[in-house]
Short mmCIF file of C-alpha atoms in Angstrom, two decimals:
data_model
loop_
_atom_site.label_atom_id
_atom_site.label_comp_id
_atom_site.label_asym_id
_atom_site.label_seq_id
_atom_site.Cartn_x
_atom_site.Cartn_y
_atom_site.Cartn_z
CA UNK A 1 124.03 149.04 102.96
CA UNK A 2 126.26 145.69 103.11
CA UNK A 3 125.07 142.40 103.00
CA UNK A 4 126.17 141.61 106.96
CA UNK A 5 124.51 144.98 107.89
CA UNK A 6 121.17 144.38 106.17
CA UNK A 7 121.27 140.56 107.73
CA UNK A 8 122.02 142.22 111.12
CA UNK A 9 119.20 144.63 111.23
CA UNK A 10 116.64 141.75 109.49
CA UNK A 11 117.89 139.74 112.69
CA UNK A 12 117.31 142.28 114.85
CA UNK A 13 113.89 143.32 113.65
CA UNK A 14 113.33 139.75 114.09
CA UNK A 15 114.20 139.09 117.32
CA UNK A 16 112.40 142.48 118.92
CA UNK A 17 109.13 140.54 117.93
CA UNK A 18 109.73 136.98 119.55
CA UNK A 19 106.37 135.93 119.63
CA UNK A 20 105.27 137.40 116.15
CA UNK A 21 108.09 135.82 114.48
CA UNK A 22 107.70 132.35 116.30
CA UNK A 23 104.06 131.96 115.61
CA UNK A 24 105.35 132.59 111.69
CA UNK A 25 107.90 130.38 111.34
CA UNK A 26 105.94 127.32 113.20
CA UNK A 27 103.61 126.91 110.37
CA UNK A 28 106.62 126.32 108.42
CA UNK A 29 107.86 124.07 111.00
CA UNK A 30 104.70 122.07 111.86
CA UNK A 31 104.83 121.78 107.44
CA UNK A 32 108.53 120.53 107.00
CA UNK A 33 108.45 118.49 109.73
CA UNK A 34 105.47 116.21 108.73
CA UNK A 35 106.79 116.00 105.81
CA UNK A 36 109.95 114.63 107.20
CA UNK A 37 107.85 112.15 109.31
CA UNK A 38 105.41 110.79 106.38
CA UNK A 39 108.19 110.57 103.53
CA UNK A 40 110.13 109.27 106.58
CA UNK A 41 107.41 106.45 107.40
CA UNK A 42 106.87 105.80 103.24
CA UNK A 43 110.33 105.07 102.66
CA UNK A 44 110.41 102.84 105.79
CA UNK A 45 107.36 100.83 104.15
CA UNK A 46 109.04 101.13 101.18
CA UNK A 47 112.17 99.53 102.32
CA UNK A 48 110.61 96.94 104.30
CA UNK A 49 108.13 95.80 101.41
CA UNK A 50 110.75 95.39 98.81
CA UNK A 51 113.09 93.50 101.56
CA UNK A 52 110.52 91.33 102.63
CA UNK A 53 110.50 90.18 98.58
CA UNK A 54 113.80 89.91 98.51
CA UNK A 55 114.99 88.02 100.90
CA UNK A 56 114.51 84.84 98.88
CA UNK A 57 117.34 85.90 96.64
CA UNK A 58 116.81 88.12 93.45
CA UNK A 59 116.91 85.16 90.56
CA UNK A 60 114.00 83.51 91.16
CA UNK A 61 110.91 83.36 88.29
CA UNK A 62 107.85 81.79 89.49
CA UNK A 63 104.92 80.17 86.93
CA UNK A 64 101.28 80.27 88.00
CA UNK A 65 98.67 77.87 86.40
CA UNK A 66 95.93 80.10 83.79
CA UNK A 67 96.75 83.08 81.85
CA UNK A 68 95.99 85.80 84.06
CA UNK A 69 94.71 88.08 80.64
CA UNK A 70 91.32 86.91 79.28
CA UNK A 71 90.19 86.27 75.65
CA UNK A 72 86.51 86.22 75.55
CA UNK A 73 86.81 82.36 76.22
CA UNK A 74 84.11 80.33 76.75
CA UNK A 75 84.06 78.83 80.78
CA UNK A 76 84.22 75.06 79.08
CA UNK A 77 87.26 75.99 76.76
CA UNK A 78 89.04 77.59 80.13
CA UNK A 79 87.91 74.62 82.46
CA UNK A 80 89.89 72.49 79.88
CA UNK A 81 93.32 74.39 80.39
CA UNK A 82 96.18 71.93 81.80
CA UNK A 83 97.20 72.09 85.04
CA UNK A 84 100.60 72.58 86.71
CA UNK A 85 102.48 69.18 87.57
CA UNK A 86 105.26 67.58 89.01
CA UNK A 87 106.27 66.51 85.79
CA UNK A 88 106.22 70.37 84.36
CA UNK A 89 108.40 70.58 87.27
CA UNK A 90 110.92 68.30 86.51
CA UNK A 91 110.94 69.62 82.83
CA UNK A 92 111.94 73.29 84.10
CA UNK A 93 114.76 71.32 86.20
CA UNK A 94 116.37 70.62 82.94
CA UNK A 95 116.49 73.67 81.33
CA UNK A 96 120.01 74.98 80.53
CA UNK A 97 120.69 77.75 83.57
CA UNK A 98 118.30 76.69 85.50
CA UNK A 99 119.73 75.75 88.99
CA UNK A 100 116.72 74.51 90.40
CA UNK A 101 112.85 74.11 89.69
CA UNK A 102 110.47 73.42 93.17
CA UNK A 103 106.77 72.86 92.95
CA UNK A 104 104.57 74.61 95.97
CA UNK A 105 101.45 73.90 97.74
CA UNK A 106 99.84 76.11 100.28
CA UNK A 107 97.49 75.11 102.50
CA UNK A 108 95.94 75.29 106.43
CA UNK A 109 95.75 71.88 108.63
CA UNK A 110 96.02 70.42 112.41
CA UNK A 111 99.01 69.46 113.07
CA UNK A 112 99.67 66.87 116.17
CA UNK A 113 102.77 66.25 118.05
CA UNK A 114 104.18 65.15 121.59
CA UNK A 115 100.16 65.51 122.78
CA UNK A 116 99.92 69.04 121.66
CA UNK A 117 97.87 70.11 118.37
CA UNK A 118 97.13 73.34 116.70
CA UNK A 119 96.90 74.97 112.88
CA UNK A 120 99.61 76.18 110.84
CA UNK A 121 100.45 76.64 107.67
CA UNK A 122 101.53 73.66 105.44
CA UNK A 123 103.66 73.72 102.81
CA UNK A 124 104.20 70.98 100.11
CA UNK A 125 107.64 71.83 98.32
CA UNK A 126 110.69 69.65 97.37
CA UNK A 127 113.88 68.88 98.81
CA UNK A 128 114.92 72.16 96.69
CA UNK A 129 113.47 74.55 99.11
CA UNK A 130 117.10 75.82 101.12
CA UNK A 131 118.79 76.21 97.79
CA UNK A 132 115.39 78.09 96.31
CA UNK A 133 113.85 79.72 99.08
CA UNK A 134 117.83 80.20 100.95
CA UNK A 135 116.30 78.82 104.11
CA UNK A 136 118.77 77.07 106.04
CA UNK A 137 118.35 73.93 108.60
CA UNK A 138 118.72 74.32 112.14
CA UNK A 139 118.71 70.70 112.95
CA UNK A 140 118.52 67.22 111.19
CA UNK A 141 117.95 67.38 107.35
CA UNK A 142 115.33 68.34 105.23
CA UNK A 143 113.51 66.37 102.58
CA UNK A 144 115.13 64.17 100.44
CA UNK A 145 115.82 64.58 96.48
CA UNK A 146 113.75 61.74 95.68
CA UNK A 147 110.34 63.44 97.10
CA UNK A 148 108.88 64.55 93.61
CA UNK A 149 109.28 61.28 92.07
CA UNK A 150 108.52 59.24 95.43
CA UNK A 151 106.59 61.48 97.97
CA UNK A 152 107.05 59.75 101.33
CA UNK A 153 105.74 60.80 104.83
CA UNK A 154 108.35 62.88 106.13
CA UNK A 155 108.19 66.59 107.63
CA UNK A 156 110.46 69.59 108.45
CA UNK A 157 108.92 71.73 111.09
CA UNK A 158 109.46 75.61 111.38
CA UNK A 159 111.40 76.68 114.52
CA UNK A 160 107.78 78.01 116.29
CA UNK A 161 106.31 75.26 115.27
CA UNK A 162 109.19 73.08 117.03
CA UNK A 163 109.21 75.24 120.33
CA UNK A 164 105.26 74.80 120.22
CA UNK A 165 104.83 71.53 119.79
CA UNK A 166 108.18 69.99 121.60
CA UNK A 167 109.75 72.71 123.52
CA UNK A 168 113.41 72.71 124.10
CA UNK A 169 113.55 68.46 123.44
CA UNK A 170 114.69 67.32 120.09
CA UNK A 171 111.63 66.31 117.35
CA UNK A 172 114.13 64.72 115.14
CA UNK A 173 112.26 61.41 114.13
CA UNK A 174 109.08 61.50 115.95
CA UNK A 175 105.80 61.47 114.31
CA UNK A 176 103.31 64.14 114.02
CA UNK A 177 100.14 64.16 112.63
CA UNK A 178 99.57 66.61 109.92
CA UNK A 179 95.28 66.05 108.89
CA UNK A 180 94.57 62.82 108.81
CA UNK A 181 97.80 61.52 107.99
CA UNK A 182 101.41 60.65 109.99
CA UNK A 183 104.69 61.65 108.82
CA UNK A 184 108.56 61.66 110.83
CA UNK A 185 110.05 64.44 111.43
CA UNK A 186 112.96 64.95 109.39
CA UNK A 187 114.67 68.18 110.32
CA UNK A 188 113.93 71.49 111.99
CA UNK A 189 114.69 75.12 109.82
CA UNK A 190 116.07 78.17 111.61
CA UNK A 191 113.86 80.99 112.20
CA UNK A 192 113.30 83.18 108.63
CA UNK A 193 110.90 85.41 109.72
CA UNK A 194 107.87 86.82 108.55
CA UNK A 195 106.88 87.63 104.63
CA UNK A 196 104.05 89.78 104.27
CA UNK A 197 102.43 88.95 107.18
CA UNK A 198 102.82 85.28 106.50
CA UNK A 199 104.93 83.34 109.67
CA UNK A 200 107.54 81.22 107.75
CA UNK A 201 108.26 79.72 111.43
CA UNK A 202 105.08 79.09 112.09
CA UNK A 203 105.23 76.80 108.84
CA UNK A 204 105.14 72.49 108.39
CA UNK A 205 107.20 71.69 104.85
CA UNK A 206 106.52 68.27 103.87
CA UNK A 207 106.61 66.76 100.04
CA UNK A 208 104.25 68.15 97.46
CA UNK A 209 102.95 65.32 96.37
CA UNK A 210 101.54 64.36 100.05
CA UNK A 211 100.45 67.95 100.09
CA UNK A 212 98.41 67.44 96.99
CA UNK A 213 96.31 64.34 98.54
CA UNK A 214 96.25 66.19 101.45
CA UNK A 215 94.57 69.10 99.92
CA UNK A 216 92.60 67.12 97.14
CA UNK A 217 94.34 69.73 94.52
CA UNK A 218 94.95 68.45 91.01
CA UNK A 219 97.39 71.18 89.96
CA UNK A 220 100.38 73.00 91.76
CA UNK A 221 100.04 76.37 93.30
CA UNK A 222 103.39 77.31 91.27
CA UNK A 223 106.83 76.71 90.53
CA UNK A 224 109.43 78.56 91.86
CA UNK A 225 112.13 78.25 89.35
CA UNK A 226 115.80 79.52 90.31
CA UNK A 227 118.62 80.52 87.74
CA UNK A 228 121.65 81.08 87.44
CA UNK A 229 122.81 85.07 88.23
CA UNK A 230 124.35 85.36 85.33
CA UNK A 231 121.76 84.31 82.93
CA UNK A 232 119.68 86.75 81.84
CA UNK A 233 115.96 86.50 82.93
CA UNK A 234 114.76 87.50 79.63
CA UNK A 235 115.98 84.38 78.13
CA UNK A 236 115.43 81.98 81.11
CA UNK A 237 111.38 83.28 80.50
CA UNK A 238 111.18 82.68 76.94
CA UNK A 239 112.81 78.89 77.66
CA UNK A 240 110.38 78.23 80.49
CA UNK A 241 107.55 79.66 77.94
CA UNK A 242 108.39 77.78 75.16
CA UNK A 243 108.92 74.60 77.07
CA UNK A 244 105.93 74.54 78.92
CA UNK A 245 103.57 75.46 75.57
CA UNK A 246 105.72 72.35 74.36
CA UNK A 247 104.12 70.20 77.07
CA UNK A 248 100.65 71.46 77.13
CA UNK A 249 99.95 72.61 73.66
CA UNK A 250 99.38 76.25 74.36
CA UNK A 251 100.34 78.80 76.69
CA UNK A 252 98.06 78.28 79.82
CA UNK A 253 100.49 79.65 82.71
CA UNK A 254 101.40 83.03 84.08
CA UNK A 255 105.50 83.48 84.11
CA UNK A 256 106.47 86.28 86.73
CA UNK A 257 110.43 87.69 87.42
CA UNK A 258 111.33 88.93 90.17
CA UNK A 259 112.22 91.87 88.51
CA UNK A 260 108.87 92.24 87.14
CA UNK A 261 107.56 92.21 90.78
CA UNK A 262 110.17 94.51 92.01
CA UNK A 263 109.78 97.10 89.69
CA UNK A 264 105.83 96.93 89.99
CA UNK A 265 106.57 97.39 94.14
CA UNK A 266 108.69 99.98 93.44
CA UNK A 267 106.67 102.08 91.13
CA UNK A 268 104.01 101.35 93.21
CA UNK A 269 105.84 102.29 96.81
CA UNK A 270 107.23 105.77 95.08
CA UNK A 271 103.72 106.88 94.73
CA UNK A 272 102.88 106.49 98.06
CA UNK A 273 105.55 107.93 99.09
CA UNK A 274 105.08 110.73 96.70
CA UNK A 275 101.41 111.20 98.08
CA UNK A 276 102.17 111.25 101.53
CA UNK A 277 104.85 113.79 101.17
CA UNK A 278 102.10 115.79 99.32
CA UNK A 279 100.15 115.78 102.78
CA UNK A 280 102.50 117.07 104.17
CA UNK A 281 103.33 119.43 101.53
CA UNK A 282 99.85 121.20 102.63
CA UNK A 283 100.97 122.40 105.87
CA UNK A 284 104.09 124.32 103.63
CA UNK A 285 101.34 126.15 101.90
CA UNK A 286 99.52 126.83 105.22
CA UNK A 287 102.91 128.25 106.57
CA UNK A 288 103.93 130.25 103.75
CA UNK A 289 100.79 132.22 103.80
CA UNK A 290 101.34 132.92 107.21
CA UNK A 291 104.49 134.31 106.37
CA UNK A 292 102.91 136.29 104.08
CA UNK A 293 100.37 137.43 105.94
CA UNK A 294 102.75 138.67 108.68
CA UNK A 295 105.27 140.15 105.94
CA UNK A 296 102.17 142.58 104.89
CA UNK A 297 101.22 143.02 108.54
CA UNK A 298 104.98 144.20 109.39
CA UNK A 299 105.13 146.81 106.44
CA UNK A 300 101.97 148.68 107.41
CA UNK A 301 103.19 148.58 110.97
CA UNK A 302 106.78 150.22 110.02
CA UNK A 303 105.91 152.68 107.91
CA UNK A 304 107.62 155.33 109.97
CA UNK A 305 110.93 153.31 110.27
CA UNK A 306 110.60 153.06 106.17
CA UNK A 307 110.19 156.43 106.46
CA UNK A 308 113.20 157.12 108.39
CA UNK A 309 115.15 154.94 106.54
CA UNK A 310 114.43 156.24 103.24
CA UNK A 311 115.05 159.71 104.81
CA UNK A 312 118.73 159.12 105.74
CA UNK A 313 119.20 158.30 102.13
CA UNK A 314 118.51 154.57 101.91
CA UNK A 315 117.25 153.52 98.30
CA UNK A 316 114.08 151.70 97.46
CA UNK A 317 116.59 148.05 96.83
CA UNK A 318 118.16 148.53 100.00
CA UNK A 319 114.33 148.59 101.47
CA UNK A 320 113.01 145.93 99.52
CA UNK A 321 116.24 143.35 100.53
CA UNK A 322 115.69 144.41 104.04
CA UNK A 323 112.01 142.91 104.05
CA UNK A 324 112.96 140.06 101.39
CA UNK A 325 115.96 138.94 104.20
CA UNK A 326 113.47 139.32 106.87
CA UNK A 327 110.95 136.84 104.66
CA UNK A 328 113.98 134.70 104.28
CA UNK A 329 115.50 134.14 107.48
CA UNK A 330 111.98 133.53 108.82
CA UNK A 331 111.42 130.47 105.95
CA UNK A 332 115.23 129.01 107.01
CA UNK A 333 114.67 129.16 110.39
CA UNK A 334 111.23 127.41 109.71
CA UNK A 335 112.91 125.07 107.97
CA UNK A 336 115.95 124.21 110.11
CA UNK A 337 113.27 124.23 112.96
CA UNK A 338 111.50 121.87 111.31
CA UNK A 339 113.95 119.15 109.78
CA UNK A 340 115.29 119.12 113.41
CA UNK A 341 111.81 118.18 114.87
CA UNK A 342 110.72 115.86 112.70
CA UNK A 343 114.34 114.09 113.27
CA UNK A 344 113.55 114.16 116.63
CA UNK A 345 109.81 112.80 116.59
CA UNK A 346 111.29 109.97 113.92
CA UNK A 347 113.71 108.93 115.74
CA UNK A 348 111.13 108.91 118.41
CA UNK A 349 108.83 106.60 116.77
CA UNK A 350 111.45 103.90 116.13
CA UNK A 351 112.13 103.68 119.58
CA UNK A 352 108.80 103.86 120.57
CA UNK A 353 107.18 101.45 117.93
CA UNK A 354 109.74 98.93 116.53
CA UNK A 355 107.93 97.26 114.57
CA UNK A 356 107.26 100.54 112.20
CA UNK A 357 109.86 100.87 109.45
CA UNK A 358 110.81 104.61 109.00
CA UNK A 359 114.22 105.39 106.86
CA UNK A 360 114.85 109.35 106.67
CA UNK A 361 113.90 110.54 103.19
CA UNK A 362 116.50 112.77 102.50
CA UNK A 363 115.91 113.92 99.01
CA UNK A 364 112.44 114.74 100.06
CA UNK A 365 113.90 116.22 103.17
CA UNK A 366 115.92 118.36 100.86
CA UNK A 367 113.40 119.40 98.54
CA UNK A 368 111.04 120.62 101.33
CA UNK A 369 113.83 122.38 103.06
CA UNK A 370 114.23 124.23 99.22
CA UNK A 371 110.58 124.62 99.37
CA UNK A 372 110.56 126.45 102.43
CA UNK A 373 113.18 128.84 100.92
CA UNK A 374 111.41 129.51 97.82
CA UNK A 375 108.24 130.11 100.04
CA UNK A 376 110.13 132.86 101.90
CA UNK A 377 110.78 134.33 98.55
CA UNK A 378 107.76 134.22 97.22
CA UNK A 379 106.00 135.71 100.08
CA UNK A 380 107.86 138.00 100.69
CA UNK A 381 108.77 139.97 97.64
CA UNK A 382 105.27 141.73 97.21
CA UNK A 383 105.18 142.61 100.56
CA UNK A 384 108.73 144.25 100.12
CA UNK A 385 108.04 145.75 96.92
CA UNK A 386 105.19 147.38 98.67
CA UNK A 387 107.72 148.64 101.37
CA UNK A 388 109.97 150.12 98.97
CA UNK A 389 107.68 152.39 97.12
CA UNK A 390 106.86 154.13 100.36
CA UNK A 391 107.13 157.92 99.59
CA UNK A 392 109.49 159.17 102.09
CA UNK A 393 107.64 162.31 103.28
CA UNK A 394 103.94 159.92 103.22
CA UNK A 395 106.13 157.42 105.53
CA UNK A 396 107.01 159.96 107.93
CA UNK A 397 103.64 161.72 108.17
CA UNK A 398 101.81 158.42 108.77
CA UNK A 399 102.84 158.72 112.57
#
């Protein structure tokens, strides 16, 4: 029998049991299709995660105060480790290949303006931020270079923070209050965003010196120090390493690339993506042991057509690839079925939900569509062999 004419008669043997062979494939097709929507919704939260940490530019390295790795120190010998300071700051600013070196300070405070006050978020950086962080300003100017050495009272406010506070009217030199203490508004920044959860609009930048009083801290949060892209961030570590043990006798700081972060993300991302897409995986296994399950069911139930067939002269291969291409078409059409439905119900949810990242998978689209074939294979060859060593004569007496 040829190829087309076995496919035809698997078709057919198919189709004269609608309902049998829907309720088959769906288990394949509930299977590949969640798959398609988890690895779907991982990659989108992959994606989103590693854009969120990029969008500061990829050549930044920042250095924390304290070794994060303990020794067995004493608490006295680690209360005595040096903190991070301006100066340390303007030391990394003139480092060969460094472009520019900002300090930060976080912190929470009320801010006052134009008879309207609420919280935000405070940062105390230097007039290095739009070259560092690649904000840009929307209006006015932001701080000016000599804020490290000579901290004065002036702010930048984040565009929410400007509609909040002053509406559509301009802010540009009026004072806010910021704590306890007045400062004039310098500039405005256009909108960035959101990092991790973390408004960036919803933000007050003033100098980090001010921020320090402000917050009674004795030591920066970090440094954010940007490079040069074609420097290689191996070396620009070691130099920031070896000039801040220089400056405070020993190495009391935690150095972090960009890179390092990435690739920790990353790794970190692909497993849950990888874990999800084994969820899904499970409904595959559920489906292809309804396939075989069925595949079993149907030889029992044909025995008299095996009969038949093996009567006219047909061999035991010609049985067993009739029953394999049944097995197969039912796993493709699972799988086709499948793909095409979770398409549907992804696209679905991005229209839906906007806020939730999703980004087709398509290698593990591809591998569960392979899966499904291999499961059609798999459960259906015993089934088939079973078919083919049907004794004619038993076949045709089993009526």
């Amino acid at each position: 029998m040829l190829w087309p004419d076995l496919l035809a008669l698997a078709l057919r043997s198919i189709s004269s049991h609608k309902q049998r062979s829907l309720l088959t494939a769906l288990g394949l097709i509930i299977g590949i299709a969640a798959v398609v929507i988890l690895t779907s919704i991982g990659r989108g939260i992959h994606r989103f995660v590693l854009a969120e940490f990029t969008q500061f530019g990829t050549h930044l390295i920042a250095v924390y105060p304290g070794k994060t790795t303990t020794f067995g120190l004493s608490g006295a010998t680690i209360s005595t480790v040096r903190p991070l300071s301006i100066s340390d700051t303007n030391s990394l600013q003139n480092l060969d290949q460094v472009i520019a070196a900002m300090p930060v300070i976080q912190g929470n405070a009320r801010i006052e303006g134009d008879k309207k006050q609420r919280r935000a978020t405070v940062f105390g950086v230097s007039s290095a931020l739009p070259l560092v962080w690649q904000f840009n300003i929307q209006s006015g100017r932001f701080l000016p270079n000599d804020s490290l050495e000579n901290p004065r009272a002036f702010a930048v406010l984040g565009s929410k923070i400007q509609t909040e506070l002053f509406g559509t009217s301009s802010s540009l030199g009026r004072r806010i209050r910021i704590g306890n203490d007045r400062f004039r508004v310098m500039g405005v920044m256009e909108s960035k965003g959101q990092m991790l959860g973390l408004d960036l609009d919803d933000s007050v930048y003033i100098p980090s010196g001010k921020a320090m009083e402000m917050f009674d801290r004795q030591s920066l949060m970090e440094i954010d120090v940007l490079y040069n892209s074609q420097a290689s961030s191996d070396i620009i570590e070691q130099r920031i390493k070896e000039r801040l043990i220089m400056r405070h006798g020993s190495e009391d700081f935690t150095i972090i690339t960009q890179n390092q972060m990435l690739e920790k993300m990353d790794s970190v991302l692909s497993v849950l993506t990888l874990a999800v897409a084994a969820l899904g995986s499970i409904s595959l296994l559920v489906g292809s042991v309804g396939i075989f399950t069925i595949m079993t069911i149907a030889v029992s139930e044909r025995v008299t057509e095996i009969g038949l067939l093996r009567a006219i002269g047909a061999e035991r291969f010609v049985i067993f690839r009739l029953f394999l291409s049944e097995a197969l078409l039912l796993s493709l059409f699972g799988g086709a079925g499948g793909i095409l439905l979770g398409f549907f119900l992804t696209q679905l949810a991005s229209v839906l939900v906007p806020a939730l990242p999703v980004q087709l998978a398509w290698n593990y689209i591809s591998l569960a569509f392979l899966i499904s074939f291999a499961i059609g294979i798999a459960s259906g060859v015993i089934p088939a062999i079973k078919a083919s060593r049907l004794s004619p004569l038993d076949a045709l007496r089993a009526e």
